[in-house]
Coordinates of C-alpha atoms in Angstrom, one line a residue:
Chain A
M3 CA 0.5 0.1 -0.1
G4 CA 1.2 3.7 -1.3
K5 CA 1.5 6.3 0.8
T6 CA -2.4 8.0 1.4
L7 CA -2.3 11.1 0.0
I8 CA -3.8 14.2 0.9
F9 CA -5.7 17.2 -0.7
G10 CA -8.1 19.9 -0.7
H11 CA -10.9 21.7 -3.7
K12 CA -9.7 21.8 -6.9
N13 CA -9.2 25.2 -7.2
P14 CA -6.8 25.6 -4.1
D15 CA -7.5 28.2 -1.9
T16 CA -4.6 29.3 1.5
D17 CA -7.2 26.3 3.1
S18 CA -6.8 24.1 1.1
I19 CA -3.8 24.7 0.9
T20 CA -2.6 24.2 4.4
S21 CA -5.2 22.1 5.8
S22 CA -3.3 18.9 3.9
I23 CA 0.1 20.3 4.8
V24 CA -0.8 20.9 8.0
M25 CA -3.3 17.2 8.1
A26 CA 0.1 15.8 6.5
N27 CA 1.9 16.7 10.1
L28 CA -0.8 15.6 11.4
E29 CA -0.5 12.1 9.8
K30 CA 2.5 11.9 10.2
K31 CA 3.2 12.7 13.9
L32 CA 0.4 9.7 14.8
G33 CA 2.8 7.3 12.7
N34 CA 0.8 7.4 9.4
D35 CA 2.2 7.4 5.7
V36 CA 1.2 10.1 4.4
E37 CA 1.5 13.3 2.0
A38 CA 0.2 16.6 1.2
C39 CA -0.6 17.2 -2.4
R40 CA -3.2 19.8 -4.6
L41 CA -5.7 20.4 -7.3
G42 CA -4.5 23.3 -8.7
N43 CA -1.8 26.3 -8.6
I44 CA -0.9 28.5 -5.5
N45 CA -2.9 31.4 -5.5
K46 CA -1.2 34.8 -4.9
E47 CA -2.7 35.4 -1.3
T48 CA -1.2 31.1 -0.3
E49 CA 1.8 32.1 -2.4
Y50 CA 3.1 35.3 0.5
V51 CA 2.0 32.9 3.0
L52 CA 5.0 29.9 1.9
N53 CA 6.9 32.5 1.3
Y54 CA 6.4 34.1 5.2
L55 CA 7.2 30.5 6.4
G56 CA 10.6 29.7 3.6
M57 CA 8.3 26.9 2.3
E58 CA 7.0 25.0 -0.2
A59 CA 3.6 23.9 -1.8
P60 CA 2.3 20.4 -1.6
K61 CA 2.8 18.3 -4.8
L62 CA 0.6 19.1 -7.1
I63 CA -1.1 15.5 -8.7
E64 CA -4.3 15.1 -11.5
D65 CA -5.9 12.4 -10.0
A66 CA -4.6 9.1 -7.8
E67 CA -4.7 5.9 -8.7
D68 CA -7.4 3.6 -8.5
G69 CA -7.5 2.3 -4.8
T70 CA -5.2 4.5 -3.9
E71 CA -5.9 6.0 -0.2
V72 CA -6.9 9.7 0.4
I73 CA -8.0 11.9 3.0
L74 CA -10.3 14.7 1.4
V75 CA -10.0 17.9 3.2
D76 CA -12.5 21.3 2.8
T77 CA -13.9 19.9 0.6
S78 CA -15.8 16.7 0.2
N79 CA -18.1 17.2 -3.1
P80 CA -16.6 15.3 -5.6
G81 CA -17.1 18.0 -8.5
E82 CA -14.0 19.5 -6.6
S83 CA -12.1 17.0 -6.3
I84 CA -10.0 14.5 -8.2
P85 CA -12.3 12.7 -11.6
N86 CA -11.3 8.9 -10.3
L87 CA -13.0 9.3 -6.3
E88 CA -15.8 7.2 -6.5
N89 CA -12.7 3.9 -7.2
V90 CA -10.6 5.6 -3.9
Q91 CA -10.8 4.1 -0.8
I92 CA -11.5 7.9 0.9
K93 CA -10.1 7.6 4.6
K94 CA -11.1 10.4 6.9
V95 CA -13.1 14.6 5.2
V96 CA -12.0 17.3 7.9
D97 CA -14.0 20.0 6.1
H98 CA -16.5 23.1 6.9
H99 CA -18.7 23.2 4.2
R100 CA -21.9 20.9 3.2
V101 CA -22.2 16.9 3.7
A102 CA -21.7 16.2 -0.8
L103 CA -20.9 12.7 -0.9
T104 CA -22.3 9.6 0.6
T105 CA -19.5 6.5 1.1
P106 CA -20.8 2.8 0.0
Y107 CA -17.9 2.1 3.6
P108 CA -17.7 3.6 7.3
L109 CA -14.5 6.4 8.0
Y110 CA -13.7 9.1 8.9
F111 CA -16.1 11.9 8.3
R112 CA -15.9 15.2 10.8
T113 CA -17.5 18.5 9.3
E114 CA -18.4 21.0 11.4
P115 CA -20.3 24.3 10.4
V116 CA -17.3 27.1 10.5
G117 CA -15.7 29.7 9.0
C118 CA -12.3 27.2 8.1
T119 CA -11.4 23.9 8.2
Q120 CA -8.4 24.8 10.3
T121 CA -10.6 25.9 12.9
V122 CA -11.6 22.0 12.9
M123 CA -8.3 20.7 12.1
Y124 CA -6.6 22.8 15.7
K125 CA -9.3 20.6 17.3
L126 CA -7.7 17.1 16.6
Y127 CA -4.7 18.4 17.4
K128 CA -5.8 19.1 20.6
E129 CA -7.5 15.9 20.9
N130 CA -4.9 14.4 19.2
N131 CA -2.3 15.8 21.7
V132 CA -0.4 16.8 19.2
E133 CA 1.5 20.2 19.4
I134 CA 0.9 23.1 17.3
D135 CA 4.6 25.1 16.0
K136 CA 5.2 27.4 15.2
T137 CA 4.6 26.7 11.0
I138 CA 1.3 25.1 11.8
A139 CA -0.3 28.3 13.4
T140 CA 0.4 30.4 10.9
L141 CA -0.8 27.8 8.7
M142 CA -3.9 27.6 10.7
V143 CA -4.2 31.3 11.5
S144 CA -3.9 32.2 8.1
A145 CA -7.0 30.4 5.9
I146 CA -8.9 31.5 8.9
I147 CA -7.9 34.8 8.3
S148 CA -8.3 34.1 4.5
D149 CA -11.5 32.4 5.4
T150 CA -13.1 35.3 7.1
L151 CA -12.1 38.0 5.4
L152 CA -10.6 39.1 8.8
F153 CA -13.6 38.0 10.9
K154 CA -15.5 40.0 8.7
S155 CA -17.5 37.6 6.5
P156 CA -21.1 36.5 8.4
T157 CA -19.6 32.7 7.4
C158 CA -17.0 33.8 10.6
T159 CA -18.0 31.7 14.5
D160 CA -16.2 33.0 18.4
E161 CA -15.2 29.9 17.3
D162 CA -13.1 30.3 14.5
K163 CA -12.0 34.2 16.1
K164 CA -10.7 32.4 20.3
V165 CA -9.1 29.5 17.8
A166 CA -7.4 32.2 15.7
T167 CA -6.6 34.4 18.7
E168 CA -4.7 31.9 20.2
L169 CA -2.9 31.4 17.4
A170 CA -2.1 34.0 16.5
K171 CA 0.3 33.9 19.6
I172 CA 2.3 30.5 18.6
A173 CA 2.3 31.9 15.7
E174 CA 3.6 36.2 16.7
I175 CA 2.2 37.6 14.4
D176 CA -0.2 41.0 14.9
M177 CA -3.2 39.3 12.7
D178 CA -4.5 43.1 12.3
V179 CA -1.2 44.1 10.0
Y180 CA -0.3 40.5 9.3
G181 CA -3.3 39.4 8.0
M182 CA -4.0 42.2 5.7
D183 CA -1.1 42.1 3.9
M184 CA -1.8 38.5 3.1
L185 CA -5.7 39.2 1.6
K186 CA -3.4 41.9 -0.2
A187 CA -1.2 39.8 -1.7
G188 CA -4.4 37.8 -3.0
T189 CA -5.9 40.6 -4.9
D190 CA -3.0 41.0 -6.6
L191 CA -3.8 40.3 -10.3
S192 CA -1.3 42.1 -12.8
S193 CA 0.5 37.6 -13.7
F194 CA -2.8 36.6 -14.6
T195 CA -5.0 36.5 -18.3
I196 CA -8.3 37.6 -18.3
E197 CA -9.1 33.6 -18.1
E198 CA -7.0 32.7 -15.5
I199 CA -9.0 35.7 -12.9
L200 CA -12.4 35.0 -14.0
K201 CA -11.0 31.2 -13.5
L202 CA -9.1 32.1 -10.2
D203 CA -12.2 31.6 -7.5
A204 CA -14.7 30.1 -9.7
K205 CA -17.3 27.1 -8.3
E206 CA -19.8 26.1 -11.0
T207 CA -23.5 25.5 -9.0
N208 CA -25.8 25.6 -10.3
L209 CA -29.5 27.6 -9.5
K210 CA -32.1 25.1 -9.3
D211 CA -31.8 23.9 -12.8
K212 CA -30.3 27.3 -14.3
K213 CA -26.0 25.9 -14.9
S214 CA -24.4 28.8 -13.4
I215 CA -20.7 30.0 -12.9
I216 CA -19.4 32.5 -9.7
A217 CA -16.8 33.2 -9.1
Q218 CA -15.3 36.0 -7.1
V219 CA -12.3 38.1 -7.0
N220 CA -10.3 39.9 -3.9
T221 CA -9.5 43.0 -4.4
A222 CA -8.6 46.4 -2.3
S223 CA -10.0 48.8 -5.6
I224 CA -13.1 47.8 -6.7
D225 CA -12.4 50.0 -9.5
D226 CA -8.8 48.8 -10.2
V227 CA -10.4 45.2 -12.0
L228 CA -12.9 47.4 -13.0
T229 CA -10.6 48.5 -15.3
M230 CA -11.1 45.5 -16.7
K231 CA -14.5 45.2 -17.2
S232 CA -14.1 44.7 -21.3
E233 CA -12.2 42.0 -21.1
L234 CA -13.5 40.4 -18.3
E235 CA -17.3 40.4 -20.6
A236 CA -15.9 39.2 -23.5
G237 CA -13.6 36.6 -21.1
M238 CA -17.4 35.0 -19.9
Q239 CA -19.4 35.6 -22.9
K240 CA -17.2 32.7 -24.3
I241 CA -17.4 31.2 -20.9
I242 CA -20.4 31.3 -20.7
A243 CA -21.0 30.2 -25.1
E244 CA -18.5 26.9 -24.9
N245 CA -20.4 25.8 -21.5
D246 CA -24.4 26.3 -22.2
L247 CA -24.5 29.0 -19.2
D248 CA -27.7 30.3 -17.6
L249 CA -25.6 32.1 -15.8
F250 CA -22.1 33.8 -15.2
M251 CA -21.4 35.8 -12.1
F252 CA -17.8 37.9 -11.4
V253 CA -18.4 39.0 -7.8
I254 CA -15.8 41.8 -7.3
T255 CA -15.1 41.9 -3.2
D256 CA -13.9 45.0 -1.7
I257 CA -12.5 43.2 1.5
I258 CA -11.0 46.4 3.2
E259 CA -15.2 47.9 2.8
S260 CA -16.6 44.7 3.1
N261 CA -18.5 45.3 0.3
S262 CA -18.9 43.7 -3.7
K263 CA -20.1 45.0 -7.0
A264 CA -20.4 41.5 -9.7
I265 CA -20.7 41.4 -13.9
V266 CA -23.7 39.5 -14.3
L267 CA -23.7 38.0 -17.8
G268 CA -25.8 35.3 -19.2
N269 CA -29.4 34.9 -20.3
S270 CA -31.1 33.9 -16.0
A271 CA -28.6 37.1 -15.0
N272 CA -31.8 39.0 -13.7
I273 CA -32.0 36.8 -11.0
A274 CA -29.5 38.1 -9.5
E275 CA -32.5 41.8 -10.2
K276 CA -34.6 39.9 -7.7
A277 CA -32.5 38.5 -5.5
Y278 CA -30.8 41.8 -4.0
N279 CA -33.2 44.1 -5.2
E280 CA -31.1 45.7 -7.0
K281 CA -30.7 46.8 -10.7
I282 CA -28.3 45.5 -12.9
V283 CA -26.4 48.8 -15.2
D284 CA -24.5 47.9 -17.9
N285 CA -23.8 43.9 -16.5
V286 CA -22.8 45.3 -12.9
I287 CA -24.6 45.6 -10.4
E288 CA -23.8 46.5 -6.4
L289 CA -24.0 43.5 -3.5
K290 CA -23.6 45.7 -0.5
G291 CA -22.4 44.4 1.9
V292 CA -22.2 41.4 0.6
V293 CA -18.4 39.2 0.9
S294 CA -19.3 35.1 1.2
R295 CA -20.5 33.6 -1.5
K296 CA -21.7 30.7 0.6
K297 CA -23.5 32.8 2.9
Q298 CA -24.7 35.5 0.5
I299 CA -24.5 34.8 -2.6
V300 CA -25.6 30.8 -3.2
P301 CA -28.5 31.3 -1.4
I302 CA -30.3 34.4 -2.2
M303 CA -29.5 33.5 -6.1
T304 CA -30.6 29.8 -5.9
E305 CA -33.9 31.8 -4.2
N306 CA -34.9 33.5 -6.8
A307 CA -33.7 30.9 -10.4
Chain B
M25 CA -38.5 27.5 17.7
G26 CA -39.1 24.2 19.5
K27 CA -37.3 21.6 21.5
T28 CA -34.3 20.5 18.8
L29 CA -35.4 16.3 18.6
I30 CA -32.6 13.6 19.4
F31 CA -33.2 9.6 17.2
G32 CA -31.3 7.2 15.8
H33 CA -33.1 4.1 12.8
K34 CA -36.2 2.3 12.8
N35 CA -36.4 -0.6 14.6
P36 CA -33.5 0.5 17.1
D37 CA -32.1 -1.4 18.9
T38 CA -29.5 -0.5 22.0
D39 CA -27.2 1.8 20.5
S40 CA -30.0 3.7 19.4
I41 CA -31.4 4.5 21.6
T42 CA -28.9 5.2 24.3
S43 CA -27.7 7.2 21.6
S44 CA -30.2 9.5 21.8
I45 CA -30.7 9.5 25.7
V46 CA -26.9 10.2 26.3
M47 CA -26.9 12.9 23.6
A48 CA -29.8 14.6 25.1
N49 CA -28.0 15.2 28.4
L50 CA -24.7 16.2 26.4
E51 CA -26.7 19.1 24.9
K52 CA -28.7 20.4 27.9
K53 CA -25.3 20.4 29.6
L54 CA -23.9 22.5 26.7
G55 CA -27.5 24.7 27.3
N56 CA -29.4 23.4 24.3
D57 CA -33.2 22.5 24.5
V58 CA -33.3 19.3 23.1
E59 CA -35.3 16.1 23.9
A60 CA -34.1 12.2 23.0
C61 CA -36.8 10.4 20.9
R62 CA -36.7 7.5 19.0
L63 CA -38.4 5.4 15.8
G64 CA -39.5 2.3 17.2
N65 CA -40.5 0.3 19.7
I66 CA -37.8 -0.5 22.1
N67 CA -36.4 -4.2 22.0
K68 CA -35.8 -7.3 25.1
E69 CA -31.8 -6.0 25.5
T70 CA -32.7 -2.3 25.1
E71 CA -35.7 -3.1 28.2
Y72 CA -33.0 -4.8 30.2
V73 CA -30.5 -1.7 30.3
L74 CA -33.6 0.9 31.0
N75 CA -35.0 -1.6 33.7
Y76 CA -31.8 -1.8 34.7
L77 CA -31.4 1.8 35.6
G78 CA -35.1 2.3 36.8
M79 CA -35.7 4.6 33.0
E80 CA -37.6 5.5 30.7
A81 CA -37.5 5.1 27.1
P82 CA -37.4 7.7 25.3
K83 CA -40.5 10.0 23.6
L84 CA -41.8 7.6 20.1
I85 CA -42.0 9.4 17.2
E86 CA -43.2 8.9 13.8
D87 CA -41.8 12.0 12.3
A88 CA -41.2 15.4 12.8
E89 CA -42.8 18.8 11.9
D90 CA -41.6 20.5 8.1
G91 CA -38.9 22.8 10.2
T92 CA -38.2 21.3 13.2
E93 CA -33.7 20.8 14.0
V94 CA -32.8 17.4 14.6
I95 CA -30.2 15.3 15.3
L96 CA -29.4 12.0 14.3
V97 CA -27.6 9.6 16.4
D98 CA -26.5 6.0 14.4
T99 CA -27.6 6.8 11.5
S100 CA -27.0 8.9 8.9
N101 CA -29.4 7.0 6.2
P102 CA -32.9 8.6 5.3
G103 CA -34.5 5.2 4.7
E104 CA -33.9 4.9 8.3
S105 CA -35.2 8.0 9.2
I106 CA -38.5 10.2 9.7
P107 CA -40.3 10.6 6.7
N108 CA -39.2 13.9 5.7
L109 CA -36.1 14.7 6.9
E110 CA -36.2 16.3 3.4
N111 CA -38.1 19.4 5.0
V112 CA -36.4 19.2 8.5
Q113 CA -33.1 21.2 9.9
I114 CA -30.5 18.7 10.5
K115 CA -28.0 20.3 13.2
K116 CA -25.9 17.1 14.0
V117 CA -25.2 14.1 13.0
V118 CA -23.2 11.7 16.0
D119 CA -22.8 7.8 13.5
H120 CA -20.9 4.7 14.0
H121 CA -22.3 3.6 9.6
R122 CA -21.1 5.1 6.1
V123 CA -22.5 8.3 4.9
A124 CA -25.8 7.7 3.4
L125 CA -27.0 11.7 3.2
T126 CA -26.1 14.3 1.2
T127 CA -27.2 18.1 2.4
P128 CA -27.5 21.2 1.0
Y129 CA -25.3 23.1 3.9
P130 CA -23.3 23.2 6.8
L131 CA -23.6 20.7 10.2
Y132 CA -21.9 19.1 12.5
F133 CA -21.7 15.8 11.1
R134 CA -18.9 13.1 12.6
T135 CA -19.2 9.3 11.9
E136 CA -16.4 7.8 12.9
P137 CA -15.5 3.6 11.5
V138 CA -15.6 2.2 15.1
G139 CA -18.5 -0.4 16.3
C140 CA -20.6 1.9 18.1
T141 CA -21.7 5.6 18.0
Q142 CA -21.2 5.6 22.5
T143 CA -17.5 5.4 21.5
V144 CA -17.9 8.8 19.0
M145 CA -20.4 10.2 21.9
Y146 CA -17.2 9.1 24.5
K147 CA -15.0 12.1 22.6
L148 CA -17.9 14.3 22.6
Y149 CA -18.2 14.2 26.7
K150 CA -14.0 14.0 26.4
E151 CA -14.4 17.5 24.0
N152 CA -17.0 18.8 26.0
N153 CA -15.4 18.6 29.6
V154 CA -18.7 16.4 30.2
E155 CA -18.7 14.4 33.3
I156 CA -19.7 11.3 32.6
D157 CA -22.1 9.7 35.2
K158 CA -22.9 6.5 36.4
T159 CA -26.4 6.5 35.1
I160 CA -24.2 7.9 31.1
A161 CA -21.5 5.3 31.7
T162 CA -24.2 2.4 32.0
L163 CA -26.2 3.3 29.2
M164 CA -22.7 3.7 26.4
V165 CA -20.7 0.0 28.0
S166 CA -24.3 -1.5 27.1
A167 CA -24.8 0.0 23.7
I168 CA -21.5 -0.9 23.1
I169 CA -21.1 -4.4 24.9
S170 CA -24.9 -4.4 21.9
D171 CA -22.8 -3.6 18.8
T172 CA -19.8 -5.8 19.6
L173 CA -21.4 -8.3 21.3
L174 CA -18.7 -7.9 24.5
F175 CA -16.3 -7.6 21.7
K176 CA -15.9 -10.7 19.8
S177 CA -17.7 -7.9 16.3
P178 CA -15.2 -8.1 13.7
T179 CA -16.5 -4.0 14.1
C180 CA -14.6 -3.9 17.3
T181 CA -12.4 -2.1 17.0
D182 CA -8.9 -1.1 20.0
E183 CA -11.1 1.9 20.5
D184 CA -13.9 0.4 21.3
K185 CA -13.2 -1.7 23.8
K186 CA -11.0 0.8 25.0
V187 CA -13.5 2.6 25.6
A188 CA -15.8 -0.1 27.5
T189 CA -13.0 -0.6 30.1
E190 CA -12.6 2.8 31.5
L191 CA -17.2 2.8 30.7
A192 CA -17.2 -0.6 33.3
K193 CA -15.3 1.2 36.4
I194 CA -17.5 4.0 36.1
A195 CA -21.1 2.5 35.7
E196 CA -19.6 0.0 38.0
I197 CA -20.3 -3.9 36.5
D198 CA -18.7 -6.1 36.0
M199 CA -18.9 -6.6 32.0
D200 CA -18.9 -9.9 31.5
V201 CA -21.7 -10.5 33.2
Y202 CA -23.4 -7.8 32.5
G203 CA -23.3 -7.9 29.3
M204 CA -24.2 -11.5 28.8
D205 CA -27.6 -10.9 30.9
M206 CA -27.9 -8.2 28.6
L207 CA -27.0 -10.1 25.3
K208 CA -29.9 -13.1 27.3
A209 CA -31.9 -11.2 27.0
G210 CA -32.6 -9.3 23.8
T211 CA -32.3 -13.1 22.4
D212 CA -35.6 -13.3 24.6
L213 CA -38.3 -14.0 21.6
S214 CA -41.6 -15.3 23.2
S215 CA -43.1 -12.3 23.2
F216 CA -43.0 -11.3 20.3
T217 CA -45.5 -13.0 17.3
I218 CA -44.1 -14.8 14.3
E219 CA -44.3 -11.3 12.1
E220 CA -42.8 -9.1 15.1
I221 CA -39.8 -11.6 15.3
L222 CA -38.6 -10.8 11.6
K223 CA -38.8 -7.7 11.7
L224 CA -37.3 -6.9 14.9
D225 CA -33.8 -6.1 13.0
A226 CA -34.6 -5.9 9.4
K227 CA -32.8 -3.8 7.2
E228 CA -34.0 -3.1 3.0
T229 CA -30.7 -4.1 1.3
N230 CA -30.0 -3.7 -1.9
L231 CA -27.7 -6.3 -3.0
K232 CA -26.3 -4.8 -6.2
D233 CA -29.8 -5.1 -8.7
K234 CA -31.6 -7.3 -6.0
K235 CA -34.5 -5.9 -3.4
S236 CA -33.6 -7.7 -0.2
I237 CA -34.5 -7.9 3.3
I238 CA -31.9 -9.1 5.1
A239 CA -32.7 -9.4 8.9
Q240 CA -31.2 -11.3 12.4
V241 CA -31.7 -12.3 16.2
N242 CA -29.4 -13.1 18.4
T243 CA -29.7 -16.1 20.1
A244 CA -28.1 -18.2 22.8
S245 CA -29.0 -21.0 21.0
I246 CA -30.3 -21.3 17.2
D247 CA -31.9 -24.5 17.3
D248 CA -34.3 -23.4 19.7
V249 CA -35.5 -21.1 17.3
L250 CA -35.6 -22.8 14.4
T251 CA -38.2 -24.5 16.3
M252 CA -40.4 -22.2 14.6
K253 CA -38.6 -22.5 11.2
S254 CA -41.9 -23.5 9.2
E255 CA -43.9 -20.5 10.3
L256 CA -41.1 -18.5 10.0
E257 CA -40.7 -19.0 6.3
A258 CA -44.6 -18.6 5.7
G259 CA -43.6 -15.0 7.4
M260 CA -40.9 -14.8 5.1
Q261 CA -42.8 -15.8 2.1
K262 CA -45.6 -13.5 2.8
I263 CA -43.0 -10.6 3.1
I264 CA -42.0 -11.6 -0.1
A265 CA -44.9 -11.1 -2.0
E266 CA -46.2 -8.1 -0.6
N267 CA -42.7 -6.6 -1.2
D268 CA -41.2 -7.7 -4.6
L269 CA -38.0 -8.9 -2.6
D270 CA -35.6 -11.0 -4.5
L271 CA -34.4 -12.2 -1.1
F272 CA -34.7 -12.0 2.5
M273 CA -32.2 -13.9 4.2
F274 CA -33.4 -14.6 7.9
V275 CA -30.1 -14.4 10.6
I276 CA -29.8 -16.4 13.9
T277 CA -27.1 -15.7 15.4
D278 CA -25.5 -17.2 18.7
I279 CA -24.3 -14.9 20.6
I280 CA -21.6 -17.6 23.3
E281 CA -20.7 -19.3 19.9
S282 CA -20.3 -16.5 17.8
N283 CA -21.4 -18.5 14.8
S284 CA -25.0 -18.0 12.5
K285 CA -27.4 -20.1 10.3
A286 CA -29.7 -18.3 8.1
I287 CA -32.7 -19.0 6.7
V288 CA -32.6 -17.8 2.9
L289 CA -35.9 -17.2 0.3
G290 CA -36.5 -15.3 -2.9
N291 CA -35.3 -16.0 -6.5
S292 CA -32.0 -14.8 -5.9
A293 CA -31.6 -17.1 -2.8
N294 CA -28.3 -18.6 -4.4
I295 CA -26.5 -15.4 -4.4
A296 CA -25.9 -17.0 -0.6
E297 CA -24.2 -19.8 -1.8
K298 CA -21.9 -18.6 -4.1
A299 CA -21.5 -15.9 -1.5
Y300 CA -20.0 -18.9 1.6
N301 CA -19.7 -22.6 -1.1
E302 CA -22.4 -23.1 1.3
K303 CA -25.5 -25.1 0.2
I304 CA -28.6 -24.3 0.8
V305 CA -30.3 -27.2 2.9
D306 CA -34.5 -27.4 3.7
N307 CA -33.7 -23.4 2.6
V308 CA -30.5 -23.1 5.7
I309 CA -27.0 -21.9 4.8
E310 CA -24.6 -22.0 8.0
L311 CA -22.1 -18.9 7.8
K312 CA -19.0 -20.2 9.7
G313 CA -17.6 -17.4 12.3
V314 CA -20.2 -15.0 10.4
V315 CA -21.7 -12.6 13.4
S316 CA -21.4 -9.6 12.4
R317 CA -24.2 -8.1 9.5
K318 CA -22.2 -4.8 8.7
K319 CA -18.5 -6.7 7.7
Q320 CA -19.8 -10.4 7.4
I321 CA -22.6 -10.7 5.1
V322 CA -23.8 -7.3 3.2
P323 CA -20.5 -7.1 1.9
I324 CA -20.0 -10.3 0.8
M325 CA -23.8 -11.0 -0.8
T326 CA -23.5 -7.4 -3.0
E327 CA -19.9 -9.1 -4.4
N328 CA -21.6 -12.2 -5.5
A329 CA -25.3 -10.9 -6.5

């Protein structure tokens, strides 16, 4: 039997990447033969974290051999995972999203309704009496800051805040300073093509029977991103045509002001107007106070689809 | 918002009943407004446990009002739960079986590949620093003894044994004496009709495309149960006809010798012959060393279906 592979979702964010590293460290401490992996390129925010720690990214994989033992972190959604998930043996799942798969066999499955996988991971370390060192603490707290946008997201729970505060001490970081630097690093789109920007954090979502993509980027200035508006629109139209989409929503989130605007295209664009009771003007809709796709976009858009 | 209802599976066994009581106690200690419930009659084994503790059975319910908050224990399988599971809000799941449902929302979902839900529950008490008193310990250890047949089942893990040993101390019981008395109480079929015996612990299972029921009873003497053979066969034939089954397997497990025999009826009865490389003689097949439906029957029968 080869190593157990640990990975998060495709289009990995800071939580998926750090959770695979942090879970691998825990499993190794428990005597298990595992390897941290990733299913896609590292984003700029995660790059900031890894550079800060002088750490390599986990191994890039596209799939796993049939029969391999795997541990899933930060998602249980087969649509966001390796293509042959049905043919591998899932040993564990640690997550903070909905339960998105069933299994024909018993396994360790732990998901909790908190803002970040690392908040659950922190508990696993405590429960197994494994020490959280400075590096592990930095990885963990970075993911919590990332997923909760420095505690401003409505997905953030008291537990996330408490755990992050504890971890920041071990990591010896000032959360506001380090956190804002890290989030800002993630807003740097300069090295990406339009096609790459549209895919950076894109989730395929069915809004009832409407085939949709809701993509999101963080920024310190929405206007800056909107200087690329016509190029973004052209790219979105291409993806809509190629994938026969009813809707493509590209959400631009101001991480400083905690607001968003979205470019909305497709035959079902009017779902957004109904959902937010706002007019789409020149393909753009204001999403006041919206920062969380999971809590403030997907459910409301689904309801109005 | 009304109370959060806590319940296990239909045809409740000792683990389902005690887990709903033990989970309710934990939730109350954590300040939550909950009620322990059950989805069916108490069996003789569970009755022994509740009588030993002078304790009432949880409240019998058939469903829950739409929108009610619920906590599932000992199963996540919608087919074994309330009929309107899709319309209630599942807050938590604590289990030791396969993941059998997906949810559109995040929740606390904890299943571990151990022999009994109570082994997981024990950890929840520890993690939340809630004391396990003598009554709670007795409920917990009873379920572990029940699910693992006093550690003889292949579903039993080292963790189950360790937790049970710890709990037996708090419960102040001799596990072998109390456990065997409890298991024997569960083998008393004298007060049941044939129809009731066939339903006591019956699981509807699809063996690939073969519609099947695999029922199980524990006994101290297989021959005693087989004195009712012709009545059992008539009852099974009736259920096969009414439910258009391909197979009905009635497994009689000797809890002292750790062996089973099964009455096998239906057009697909030969699956059992292939699975165990044994002849069915007069509708009965020998299942040497078999005690666990989950580990030693369902997978092998499925493979040979």
